[in-house]
Short mmCIF file of C-alpha atoms in Angstrom, two decimals:
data_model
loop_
_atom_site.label_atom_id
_atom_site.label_comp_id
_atom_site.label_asym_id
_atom_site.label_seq_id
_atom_site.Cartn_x
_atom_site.Cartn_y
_atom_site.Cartn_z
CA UNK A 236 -280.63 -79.71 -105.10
CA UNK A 237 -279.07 -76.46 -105.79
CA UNK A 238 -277.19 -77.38 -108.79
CA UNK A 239 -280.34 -79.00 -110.30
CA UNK A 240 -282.39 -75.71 -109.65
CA UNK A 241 -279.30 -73.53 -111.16
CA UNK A 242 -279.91 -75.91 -114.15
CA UNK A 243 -283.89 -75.93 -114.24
CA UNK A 244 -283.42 -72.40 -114.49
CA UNK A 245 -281.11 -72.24 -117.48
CA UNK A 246 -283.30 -74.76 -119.49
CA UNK A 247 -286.55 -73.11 -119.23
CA UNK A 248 -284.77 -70.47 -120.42
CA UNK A 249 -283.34 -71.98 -123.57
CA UNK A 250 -287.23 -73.07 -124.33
CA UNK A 251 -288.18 -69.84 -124.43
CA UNK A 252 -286.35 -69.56 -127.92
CA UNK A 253 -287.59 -71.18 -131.39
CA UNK A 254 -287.76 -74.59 -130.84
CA UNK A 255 -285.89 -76.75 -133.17
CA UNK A 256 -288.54 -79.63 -135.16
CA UNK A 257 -287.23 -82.78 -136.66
CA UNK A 258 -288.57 -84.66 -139.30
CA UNK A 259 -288.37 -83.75 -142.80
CA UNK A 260 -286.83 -84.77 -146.04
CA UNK A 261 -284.51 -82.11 -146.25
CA UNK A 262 -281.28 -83.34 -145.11
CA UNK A 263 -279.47 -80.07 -144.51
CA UNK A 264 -275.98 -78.82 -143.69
CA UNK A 265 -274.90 -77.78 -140.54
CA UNK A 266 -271.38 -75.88 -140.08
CA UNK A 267 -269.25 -78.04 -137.90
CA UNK A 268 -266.85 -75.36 -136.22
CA UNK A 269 -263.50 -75.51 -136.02
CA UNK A 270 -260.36 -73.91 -135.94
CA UNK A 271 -260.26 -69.97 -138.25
CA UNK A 272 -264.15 -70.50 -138.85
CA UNK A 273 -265.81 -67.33 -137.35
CA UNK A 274 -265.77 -65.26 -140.70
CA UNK A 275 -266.38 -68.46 -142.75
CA UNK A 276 -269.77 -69.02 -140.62
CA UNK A 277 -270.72 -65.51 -140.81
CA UNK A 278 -270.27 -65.18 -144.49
CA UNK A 279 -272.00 -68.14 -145.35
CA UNK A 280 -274.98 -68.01 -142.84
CA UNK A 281 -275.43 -64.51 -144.12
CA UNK A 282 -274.95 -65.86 -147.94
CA UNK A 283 -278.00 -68.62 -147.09
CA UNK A 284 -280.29 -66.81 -145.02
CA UNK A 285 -280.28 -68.97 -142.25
CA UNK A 286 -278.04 -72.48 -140.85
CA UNK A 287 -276.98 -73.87 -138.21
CA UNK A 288 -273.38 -73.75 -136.51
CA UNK A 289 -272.18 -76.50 -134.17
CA UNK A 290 -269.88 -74.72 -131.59
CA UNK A 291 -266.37 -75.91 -130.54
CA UNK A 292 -265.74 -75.55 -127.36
CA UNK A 293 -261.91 -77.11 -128.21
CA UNK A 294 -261.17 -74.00 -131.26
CA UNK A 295 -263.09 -70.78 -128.99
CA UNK A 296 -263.28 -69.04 -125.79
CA UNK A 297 -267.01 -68.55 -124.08
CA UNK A 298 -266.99 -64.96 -125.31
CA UNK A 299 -265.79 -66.14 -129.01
CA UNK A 300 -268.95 -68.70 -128.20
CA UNK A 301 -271.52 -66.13 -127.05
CA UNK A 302 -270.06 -63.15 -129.99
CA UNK A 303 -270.51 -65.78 -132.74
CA UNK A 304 -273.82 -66.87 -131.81
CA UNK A 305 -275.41 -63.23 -131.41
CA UNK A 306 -273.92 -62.96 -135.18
CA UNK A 307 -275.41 -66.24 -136.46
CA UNK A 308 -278.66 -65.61 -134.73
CA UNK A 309 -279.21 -62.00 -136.18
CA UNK A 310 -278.16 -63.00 -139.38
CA UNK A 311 -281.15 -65.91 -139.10
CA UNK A 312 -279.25 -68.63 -137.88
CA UNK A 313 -279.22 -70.92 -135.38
CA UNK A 314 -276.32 -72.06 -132.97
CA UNK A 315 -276.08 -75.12 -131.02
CA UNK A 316 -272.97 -76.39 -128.57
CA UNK A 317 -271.03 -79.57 -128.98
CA UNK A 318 -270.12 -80.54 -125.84
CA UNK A 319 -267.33 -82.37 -127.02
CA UNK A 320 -266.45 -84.66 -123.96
CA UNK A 321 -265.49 -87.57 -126.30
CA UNK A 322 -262.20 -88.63 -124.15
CA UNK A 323 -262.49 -88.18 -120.48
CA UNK A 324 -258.36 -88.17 -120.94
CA UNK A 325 -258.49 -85.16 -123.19
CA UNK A 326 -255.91 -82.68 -122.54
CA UNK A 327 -256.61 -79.87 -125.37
CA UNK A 328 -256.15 -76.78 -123.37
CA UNK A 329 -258.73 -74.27 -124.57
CA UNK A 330 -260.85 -77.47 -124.33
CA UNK A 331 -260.10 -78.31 -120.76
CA UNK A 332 -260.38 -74.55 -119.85
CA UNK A 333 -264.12 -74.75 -119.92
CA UNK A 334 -266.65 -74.56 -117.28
CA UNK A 335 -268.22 -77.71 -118.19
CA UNK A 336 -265.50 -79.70 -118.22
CA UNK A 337 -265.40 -82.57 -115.56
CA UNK A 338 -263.42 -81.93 -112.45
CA UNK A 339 -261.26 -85.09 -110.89
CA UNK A 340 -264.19 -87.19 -110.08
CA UNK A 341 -265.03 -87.72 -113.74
CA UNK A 342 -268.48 -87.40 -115.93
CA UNK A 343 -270.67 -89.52 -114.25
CA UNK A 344 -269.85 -88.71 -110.82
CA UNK A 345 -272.60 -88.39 -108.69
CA UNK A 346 -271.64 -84.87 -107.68
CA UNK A 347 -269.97 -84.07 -111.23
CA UNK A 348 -272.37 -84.80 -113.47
CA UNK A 349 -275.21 -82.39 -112.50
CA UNK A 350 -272.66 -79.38 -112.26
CA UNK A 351 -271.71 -80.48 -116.02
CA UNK A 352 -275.01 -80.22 -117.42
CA UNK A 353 -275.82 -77.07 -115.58
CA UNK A 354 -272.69 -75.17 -116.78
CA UNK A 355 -273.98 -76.82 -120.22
CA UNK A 356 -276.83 -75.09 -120.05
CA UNK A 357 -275.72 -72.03 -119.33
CA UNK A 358 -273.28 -71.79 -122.15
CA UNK A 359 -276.24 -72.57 -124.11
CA UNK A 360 -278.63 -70.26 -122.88
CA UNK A 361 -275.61 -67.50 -122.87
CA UNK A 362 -275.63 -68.96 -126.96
CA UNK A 363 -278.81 -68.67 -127.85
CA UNK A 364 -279.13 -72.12 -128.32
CA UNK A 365 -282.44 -73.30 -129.23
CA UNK A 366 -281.93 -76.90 -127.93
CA UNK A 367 -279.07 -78.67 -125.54
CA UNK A 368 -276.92 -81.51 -126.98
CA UNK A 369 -276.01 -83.67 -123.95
CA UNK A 370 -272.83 -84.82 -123.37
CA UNK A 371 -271.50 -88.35 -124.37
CA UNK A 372 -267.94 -90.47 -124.50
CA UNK A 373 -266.97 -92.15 -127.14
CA UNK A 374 -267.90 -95.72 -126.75
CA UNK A 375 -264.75 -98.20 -127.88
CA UNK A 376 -267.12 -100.93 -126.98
CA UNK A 377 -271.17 -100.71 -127.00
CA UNK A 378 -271.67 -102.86 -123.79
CA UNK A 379 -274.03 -102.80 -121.24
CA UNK A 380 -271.63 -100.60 -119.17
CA UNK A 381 -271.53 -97.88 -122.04
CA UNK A 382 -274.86 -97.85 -121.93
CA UNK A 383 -275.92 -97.83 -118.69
CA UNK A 384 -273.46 -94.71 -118.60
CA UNK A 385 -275.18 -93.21 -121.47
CA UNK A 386 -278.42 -93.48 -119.39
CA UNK A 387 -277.11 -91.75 -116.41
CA UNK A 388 -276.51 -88.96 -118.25
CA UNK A 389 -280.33 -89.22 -119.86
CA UNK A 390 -281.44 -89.71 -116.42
CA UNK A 391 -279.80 -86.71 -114.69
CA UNK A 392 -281.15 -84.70 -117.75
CA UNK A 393 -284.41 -85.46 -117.11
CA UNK A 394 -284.34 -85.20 -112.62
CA UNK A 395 -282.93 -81.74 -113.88
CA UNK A 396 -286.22 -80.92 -115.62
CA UNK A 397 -284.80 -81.03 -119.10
CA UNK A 398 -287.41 -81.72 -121.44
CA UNK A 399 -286.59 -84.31 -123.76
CA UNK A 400 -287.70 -82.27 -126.75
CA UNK A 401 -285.06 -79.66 -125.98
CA UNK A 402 -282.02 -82.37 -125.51
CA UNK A 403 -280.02 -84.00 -128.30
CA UNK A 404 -277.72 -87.38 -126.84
CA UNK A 405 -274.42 -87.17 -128.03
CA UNK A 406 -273.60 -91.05 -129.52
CA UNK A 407 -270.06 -91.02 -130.41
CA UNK A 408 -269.02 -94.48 -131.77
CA UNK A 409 -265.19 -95.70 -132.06
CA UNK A 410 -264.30 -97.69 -135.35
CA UNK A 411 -264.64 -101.05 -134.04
CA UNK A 412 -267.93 -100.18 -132.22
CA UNK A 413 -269.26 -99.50 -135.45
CA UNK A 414 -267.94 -102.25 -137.53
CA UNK A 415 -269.25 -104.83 -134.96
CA UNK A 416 -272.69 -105.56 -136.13
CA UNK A 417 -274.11 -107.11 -132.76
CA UNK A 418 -273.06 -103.71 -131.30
CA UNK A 419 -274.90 -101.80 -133.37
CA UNK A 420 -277.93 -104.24 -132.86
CA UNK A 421 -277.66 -103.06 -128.92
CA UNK A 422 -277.32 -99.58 -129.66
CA UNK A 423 -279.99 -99.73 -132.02
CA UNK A 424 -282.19 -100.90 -129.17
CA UNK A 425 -281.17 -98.60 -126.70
CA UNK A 426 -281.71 -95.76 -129.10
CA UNK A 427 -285.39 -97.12 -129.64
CA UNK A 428 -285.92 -96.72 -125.41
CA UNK A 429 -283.84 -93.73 -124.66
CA UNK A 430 -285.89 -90.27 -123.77
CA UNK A 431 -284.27 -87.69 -126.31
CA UNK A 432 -285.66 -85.84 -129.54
CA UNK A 433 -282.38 -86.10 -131.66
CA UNK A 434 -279.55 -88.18 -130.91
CA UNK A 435 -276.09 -86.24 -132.62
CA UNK A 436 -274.09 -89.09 -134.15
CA UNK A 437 -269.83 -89.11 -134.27
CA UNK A 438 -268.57 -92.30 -136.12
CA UNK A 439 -264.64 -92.56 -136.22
CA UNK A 440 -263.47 -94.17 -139.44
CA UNK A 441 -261.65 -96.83 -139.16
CA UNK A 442 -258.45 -95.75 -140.40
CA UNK A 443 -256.71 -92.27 -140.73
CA UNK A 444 -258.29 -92.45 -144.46
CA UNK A 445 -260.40 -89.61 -145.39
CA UNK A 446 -263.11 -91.14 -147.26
CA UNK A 447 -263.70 -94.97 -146.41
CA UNK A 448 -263.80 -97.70 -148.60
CA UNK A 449 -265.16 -99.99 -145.77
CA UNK A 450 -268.84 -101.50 -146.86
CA UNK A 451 -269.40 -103.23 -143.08
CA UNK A 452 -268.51 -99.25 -141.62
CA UNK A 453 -270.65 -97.59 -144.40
CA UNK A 454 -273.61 -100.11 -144.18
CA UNK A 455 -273.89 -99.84 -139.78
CA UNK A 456 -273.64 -96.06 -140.32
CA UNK A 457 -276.66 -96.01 -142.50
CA UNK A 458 -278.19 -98.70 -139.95
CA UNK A 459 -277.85 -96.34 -137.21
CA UNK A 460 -279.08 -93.69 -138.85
CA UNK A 461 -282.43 -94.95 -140.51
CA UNK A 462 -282.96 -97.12 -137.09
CA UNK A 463 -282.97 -93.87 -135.14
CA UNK A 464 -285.35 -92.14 -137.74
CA UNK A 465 -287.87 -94.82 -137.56
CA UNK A 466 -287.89 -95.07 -133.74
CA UNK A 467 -289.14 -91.21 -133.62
CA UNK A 468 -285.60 -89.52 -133.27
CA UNK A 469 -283.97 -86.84 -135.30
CA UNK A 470 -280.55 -87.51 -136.50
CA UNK A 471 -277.24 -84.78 -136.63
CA UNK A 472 -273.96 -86.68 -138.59
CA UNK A 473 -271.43 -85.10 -136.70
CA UNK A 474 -267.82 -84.28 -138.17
CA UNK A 475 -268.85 -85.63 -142.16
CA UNK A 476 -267.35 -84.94 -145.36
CA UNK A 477 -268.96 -85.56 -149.20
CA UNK A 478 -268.96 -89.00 -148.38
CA UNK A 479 -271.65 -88.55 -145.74
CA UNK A 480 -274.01 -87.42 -147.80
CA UNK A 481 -275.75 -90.57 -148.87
CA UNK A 482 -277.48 -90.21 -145.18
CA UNK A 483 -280.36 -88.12 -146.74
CA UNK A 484 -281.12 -91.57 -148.20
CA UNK A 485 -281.90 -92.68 -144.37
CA UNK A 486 -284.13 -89.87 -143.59
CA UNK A 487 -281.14 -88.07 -141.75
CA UNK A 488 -282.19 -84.71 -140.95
CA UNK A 489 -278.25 -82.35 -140.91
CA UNK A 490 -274.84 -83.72 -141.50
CA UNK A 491 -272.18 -81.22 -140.22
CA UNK A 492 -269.06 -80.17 -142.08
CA UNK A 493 -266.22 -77.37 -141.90
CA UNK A 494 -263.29 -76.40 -143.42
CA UNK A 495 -259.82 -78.53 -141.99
CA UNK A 496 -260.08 -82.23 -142.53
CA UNK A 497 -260.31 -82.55 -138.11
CA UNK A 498 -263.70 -81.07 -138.83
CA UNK A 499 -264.94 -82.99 -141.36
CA UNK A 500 -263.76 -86.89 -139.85
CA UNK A 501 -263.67 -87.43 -136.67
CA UNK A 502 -260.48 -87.90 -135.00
CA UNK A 503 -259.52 -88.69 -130.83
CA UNK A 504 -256.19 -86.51 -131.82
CA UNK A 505 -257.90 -83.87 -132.41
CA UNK A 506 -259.14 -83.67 -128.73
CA UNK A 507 -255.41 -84.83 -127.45
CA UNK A 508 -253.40 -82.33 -129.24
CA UNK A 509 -252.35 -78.31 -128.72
CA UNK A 510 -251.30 -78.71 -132.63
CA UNK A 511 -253.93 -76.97 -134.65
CA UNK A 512 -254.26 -76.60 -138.55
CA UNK A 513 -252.59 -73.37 -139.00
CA UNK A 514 -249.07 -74.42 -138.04
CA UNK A 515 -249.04 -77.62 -140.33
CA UNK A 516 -248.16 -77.91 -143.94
CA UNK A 517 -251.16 -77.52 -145.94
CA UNK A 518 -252.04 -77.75 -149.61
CA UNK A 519 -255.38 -75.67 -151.28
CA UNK A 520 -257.81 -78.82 -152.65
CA UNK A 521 -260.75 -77.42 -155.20
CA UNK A 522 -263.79 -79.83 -154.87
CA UNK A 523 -265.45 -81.39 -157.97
CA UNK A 524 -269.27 -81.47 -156.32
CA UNK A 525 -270.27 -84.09 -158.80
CA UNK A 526 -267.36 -85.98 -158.50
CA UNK A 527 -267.68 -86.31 -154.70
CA UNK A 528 -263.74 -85.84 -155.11
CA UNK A 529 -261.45 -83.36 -154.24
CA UNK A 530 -257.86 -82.18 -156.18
CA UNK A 531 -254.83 -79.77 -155.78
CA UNK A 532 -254.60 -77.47 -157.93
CA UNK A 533 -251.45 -78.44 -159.55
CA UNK A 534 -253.64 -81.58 -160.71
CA UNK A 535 -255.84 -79.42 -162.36
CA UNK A 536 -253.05 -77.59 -164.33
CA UNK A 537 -252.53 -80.96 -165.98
CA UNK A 538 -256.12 -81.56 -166.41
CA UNK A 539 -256.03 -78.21 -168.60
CA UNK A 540 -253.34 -79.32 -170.65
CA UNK A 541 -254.29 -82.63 -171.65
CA UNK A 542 -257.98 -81.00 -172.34
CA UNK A 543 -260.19 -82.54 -169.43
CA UNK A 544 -260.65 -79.81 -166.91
CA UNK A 545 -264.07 -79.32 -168.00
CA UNK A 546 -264.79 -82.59 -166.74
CA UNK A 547 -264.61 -81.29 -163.39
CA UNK A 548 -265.55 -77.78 -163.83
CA UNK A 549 -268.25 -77.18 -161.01
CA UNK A 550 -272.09 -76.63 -162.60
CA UNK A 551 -273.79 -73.15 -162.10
CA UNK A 552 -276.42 -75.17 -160.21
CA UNK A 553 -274.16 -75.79 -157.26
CA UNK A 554 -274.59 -71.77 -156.91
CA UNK A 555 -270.49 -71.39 -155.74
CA UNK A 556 -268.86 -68.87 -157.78
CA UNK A 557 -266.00 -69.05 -155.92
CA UNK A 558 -264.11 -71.27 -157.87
CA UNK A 559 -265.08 -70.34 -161.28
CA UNK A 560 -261.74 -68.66 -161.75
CA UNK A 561 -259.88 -71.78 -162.35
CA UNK A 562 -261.54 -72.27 -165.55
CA UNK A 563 -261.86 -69.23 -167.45
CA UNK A 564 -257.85 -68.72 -166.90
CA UNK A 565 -255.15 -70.05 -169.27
CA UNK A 566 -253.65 -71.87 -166.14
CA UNK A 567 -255.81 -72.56 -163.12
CA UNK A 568 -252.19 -72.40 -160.76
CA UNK A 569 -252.55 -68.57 -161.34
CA UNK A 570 -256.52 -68.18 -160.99
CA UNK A 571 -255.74 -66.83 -157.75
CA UNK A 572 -258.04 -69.66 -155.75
CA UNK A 573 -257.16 -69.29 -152.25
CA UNK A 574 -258.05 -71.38 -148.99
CA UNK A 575 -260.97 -69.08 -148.07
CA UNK A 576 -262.19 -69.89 -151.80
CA UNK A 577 -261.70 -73.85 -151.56
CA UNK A 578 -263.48 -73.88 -148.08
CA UNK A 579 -266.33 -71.74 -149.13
CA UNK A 580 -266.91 -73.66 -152.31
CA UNK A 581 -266.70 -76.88 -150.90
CA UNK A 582 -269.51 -75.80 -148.05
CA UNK A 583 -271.66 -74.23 -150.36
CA UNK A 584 -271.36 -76.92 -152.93
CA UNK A 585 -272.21 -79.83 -150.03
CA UNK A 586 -275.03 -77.35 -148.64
CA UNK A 587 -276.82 -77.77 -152.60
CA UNK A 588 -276.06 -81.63 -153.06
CA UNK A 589 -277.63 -82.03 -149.39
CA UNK A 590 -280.65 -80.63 -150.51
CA UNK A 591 -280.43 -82.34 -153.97
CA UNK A 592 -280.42 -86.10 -152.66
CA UNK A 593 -283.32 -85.09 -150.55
CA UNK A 594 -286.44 -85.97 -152.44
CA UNK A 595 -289.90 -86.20 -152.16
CA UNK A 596 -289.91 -90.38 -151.51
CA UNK A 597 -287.07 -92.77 -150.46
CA UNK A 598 -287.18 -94.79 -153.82
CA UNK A 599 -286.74 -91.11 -155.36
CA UNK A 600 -283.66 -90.11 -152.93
CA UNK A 601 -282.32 -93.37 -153.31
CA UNK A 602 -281.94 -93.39 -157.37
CA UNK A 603 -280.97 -90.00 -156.96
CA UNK A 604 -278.16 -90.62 -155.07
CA UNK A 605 -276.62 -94.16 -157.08
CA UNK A 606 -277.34 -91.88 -160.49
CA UNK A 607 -274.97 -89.89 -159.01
CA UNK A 608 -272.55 -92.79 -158.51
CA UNK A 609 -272.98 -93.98 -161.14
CA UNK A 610 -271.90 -90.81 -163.18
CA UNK A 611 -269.35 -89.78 -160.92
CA UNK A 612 -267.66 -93.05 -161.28
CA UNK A 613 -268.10 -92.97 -165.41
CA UNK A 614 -265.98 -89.44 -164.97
CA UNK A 615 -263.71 -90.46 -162.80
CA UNK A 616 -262.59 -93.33 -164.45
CA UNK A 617 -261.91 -91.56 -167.30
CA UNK A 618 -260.06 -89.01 -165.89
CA UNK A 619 -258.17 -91.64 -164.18
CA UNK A 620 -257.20 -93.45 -167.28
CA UNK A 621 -255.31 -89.89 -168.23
CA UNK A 622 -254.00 -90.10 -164.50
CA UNK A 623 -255.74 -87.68 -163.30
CA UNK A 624 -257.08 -88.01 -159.41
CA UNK A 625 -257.45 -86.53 -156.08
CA UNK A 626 -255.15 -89.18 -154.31
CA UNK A 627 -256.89 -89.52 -150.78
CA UNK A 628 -259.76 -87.47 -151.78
CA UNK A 629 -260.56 -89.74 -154.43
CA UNK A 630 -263.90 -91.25 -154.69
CA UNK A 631 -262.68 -93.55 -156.73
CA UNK A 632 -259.67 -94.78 -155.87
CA UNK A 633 -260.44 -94.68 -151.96
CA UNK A 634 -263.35 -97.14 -153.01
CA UNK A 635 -266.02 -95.06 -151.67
CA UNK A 636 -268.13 -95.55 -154.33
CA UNK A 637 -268.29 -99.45 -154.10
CA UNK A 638 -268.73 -98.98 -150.17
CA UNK A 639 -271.24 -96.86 -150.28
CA UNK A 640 -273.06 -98.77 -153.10
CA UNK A 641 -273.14 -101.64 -150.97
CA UNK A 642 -274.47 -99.97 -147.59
CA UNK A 643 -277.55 -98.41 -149.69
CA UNK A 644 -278.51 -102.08 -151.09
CA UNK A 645 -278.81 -103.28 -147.57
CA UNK A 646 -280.44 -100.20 -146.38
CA UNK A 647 -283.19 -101.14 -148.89
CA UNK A 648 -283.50 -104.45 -148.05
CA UNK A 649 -283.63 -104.13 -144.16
CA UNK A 650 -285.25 -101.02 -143.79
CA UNK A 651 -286.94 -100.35 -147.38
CA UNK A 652 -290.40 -101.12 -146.75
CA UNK A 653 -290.52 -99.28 -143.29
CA UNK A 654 -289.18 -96.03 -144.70
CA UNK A 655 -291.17 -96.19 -147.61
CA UNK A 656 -294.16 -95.88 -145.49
CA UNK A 657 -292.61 -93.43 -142.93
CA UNK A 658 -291.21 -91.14 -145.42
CA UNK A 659 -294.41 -88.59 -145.36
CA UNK A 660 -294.76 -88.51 -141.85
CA UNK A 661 -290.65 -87.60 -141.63
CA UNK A 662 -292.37 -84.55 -143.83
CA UNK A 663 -294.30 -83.44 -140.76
#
């Protein structure tokens, strides 16, 4: 009883702050922290006048945590804390270092779990954090156990006094879990029944791939996602890249990227590992925004020479400046574009197309988004011809295009109708 009054106090103190609202039609981006992103988050929460950073517990200390936050929330931001107890078999040191990290009798523990969520809460009222995303494993099978282990958490939420308008529910799916589409039909009822405002969604591809040219992974994604919209629920895409854009056609509400590839697909060995980004080999990629595809710089040089480097010159509407100095030099090599640049662009650029594909009515999102297929792919193809791509970062050629055609056709006919009606009321 004294760990759940420790905790009651915590979260009546995080409602004191501005509460959080879902619904909407503005799918927005969220800064998914990771590893060398303090002066990234400043600079761009600063630069928009407000966001919303996604804490890593793995890539800071709890003073890095609480120093951050009071910076995002003065500049008008808003903070919230990823749990990030995917793996109970993690073994990331800074990770494991953390208060709310399960002692030797595991998550759901009868005794473990309610000192978990109260240390959760006070990291996140020490944060600033307007609401509390609940911890969740990743689930290599949706089963009735999963489940009922999901619920337990839920459950000890709510005998802790947590209101369910101040939790999110971490869902963290593995591949397989995803690609299995009577899985997803459990989860998807679940979801419907479970006590939460928001659940925050982590989908592991299902290969090392970047971008994935899987239609049965793309199309369950989007499943989950307008499913969980219609039942009520807000929605958070956790750890997404340009391909994860095409949620705001499912009513998503944020989908979170960063700078390293770790932060922007989801990865287990990113939770298993002491290696971080820093110490590994690492090439400086310039994203096309209208492409949806990324390129080395050395790609562009011969893009220059062979006169096509306008075709992926980055429109003033995108609002990045940043990289605008690889096309107004003779050779883009020696423009001078550093990784601060490329990471800045890249956010910016997905903050402006998140907004863009997030229209007044879901017939209007959705041709916005496949008219942006569809020209991406006529420009890509042509620059292919002259071999010129982004290899794994290829819309193209990593079949993204095709998959994600695919998963928006059967969003429309499964769930077309429903959100067609729901769309105002996702407007508030």
């Amino acid at each position: 009883m004294r760990l759940y009054a420790h905790l009651i106090r915590h979260v009546r103190r995080v409602e004191s702050h501005k509460v959080i609202n879902w619904g909407g039609i503005r799918l927005e981006l969220s800064l998914q922290f990771g590893f060398g992103m303090m002066e990234h988050c400043r600079f761009l929460v600063r630069s928009w006048a407000g966001g919303t950073v996604v804490l890593s517990p793995r890539d800071m200390t709890t003073s890095q945590m609480s120093q951050l936050s009071a910076d995002i929330i003065r500049s008008g931001g808003e903070v919230l804390v990823d749990p990030q107890l995917y793996l109970p078999k993690a073994n990331h040191q800074r990770l494991t270092s953390h208060d709310h990290w399960p002692n030797g009798g595991g998550l759901h523990s009868p005794s473990e779990l309610p000192r978990v969520l109260s240390a959760l809460a006070e990291r996140n009222n020490e944060c600033g954090a307007n609401k509390v995303i609940l911890p969740g494993t990743l689930a290599s099978r949706i089963d009735g156990t999963w489940i009922s282990a999901t619920e337990l958490i839920l459950d000890a939420a709510g005998r802790a006094g947590m209101n369910a308008d101040q939790t999110i529910l971490t869902v963290a799916l593995g591949s397989d879990a995803v690609r299995d589409n009577r899985q997803v039909e459990l989860l998807v009822e679940a979801i419907d029944r479970w006590n939460t405002s928001a659940i925050y969604l982590i989908v592991e591809p299902p290969s090392p791939s970047y971008l994935v040219g899987d239609p049965t992974w793309t199309t369950n994604v989007l499943d989950i996602v307008a499913s969980t919209k219609l039942a009520g629920k807000g929605v958070i895409v956790g750890y997404a890249n340009q391909q994860m854009l095409f949620a705001a056609c499912a009513g998503a509400d944020a989908i979170c990227s960063g700078t390293w590839m770790n932060v922007r697909s989801f990865t287990q060995g990113r939770f298993l590992s002491v290696e971080d980004d820093e110490i590994k080999q690492r090439s400086t990629w310039y994203y096309a925004p209208h492409l949806f595809s990324e390129y080395k710089i050395p790609t562009l040089d011969i893009a220059k020479k062979i006169g096509l480097l306008e075709l992926v010159r980055t429109q003033s509407r995108y609002g990045s400046e940043f990289a605008e100095p690889l096309f107004t030099v003779p050779q883009p090599s020696l423009a001078g574009f550093t990784e601060q640049h490329a990471f800045r662009h890249f956010l910016q650029s997905m903050r402006v197309q998140a907004e863009e594909y997030s229209q007044p009515s879901f017939d209007q999102s959705l041709a916005t988004y496949r008219t942006a297929l569809d020209q991406a792919e006529a420009t890509l193809t042509q620059l292919r011809q002259k071999s010129i791509t982004g290899q794994q970062r290829d819309f193209l050629g990593s079949e993204c295009i095709d998959a994600n055609r695919a998963a928006l056709q059967v969003l429309e006919q499964n769930h077309g109708p429903r959100l067609r009606r729901a769309w105002s009321k996702f407007a508030g």
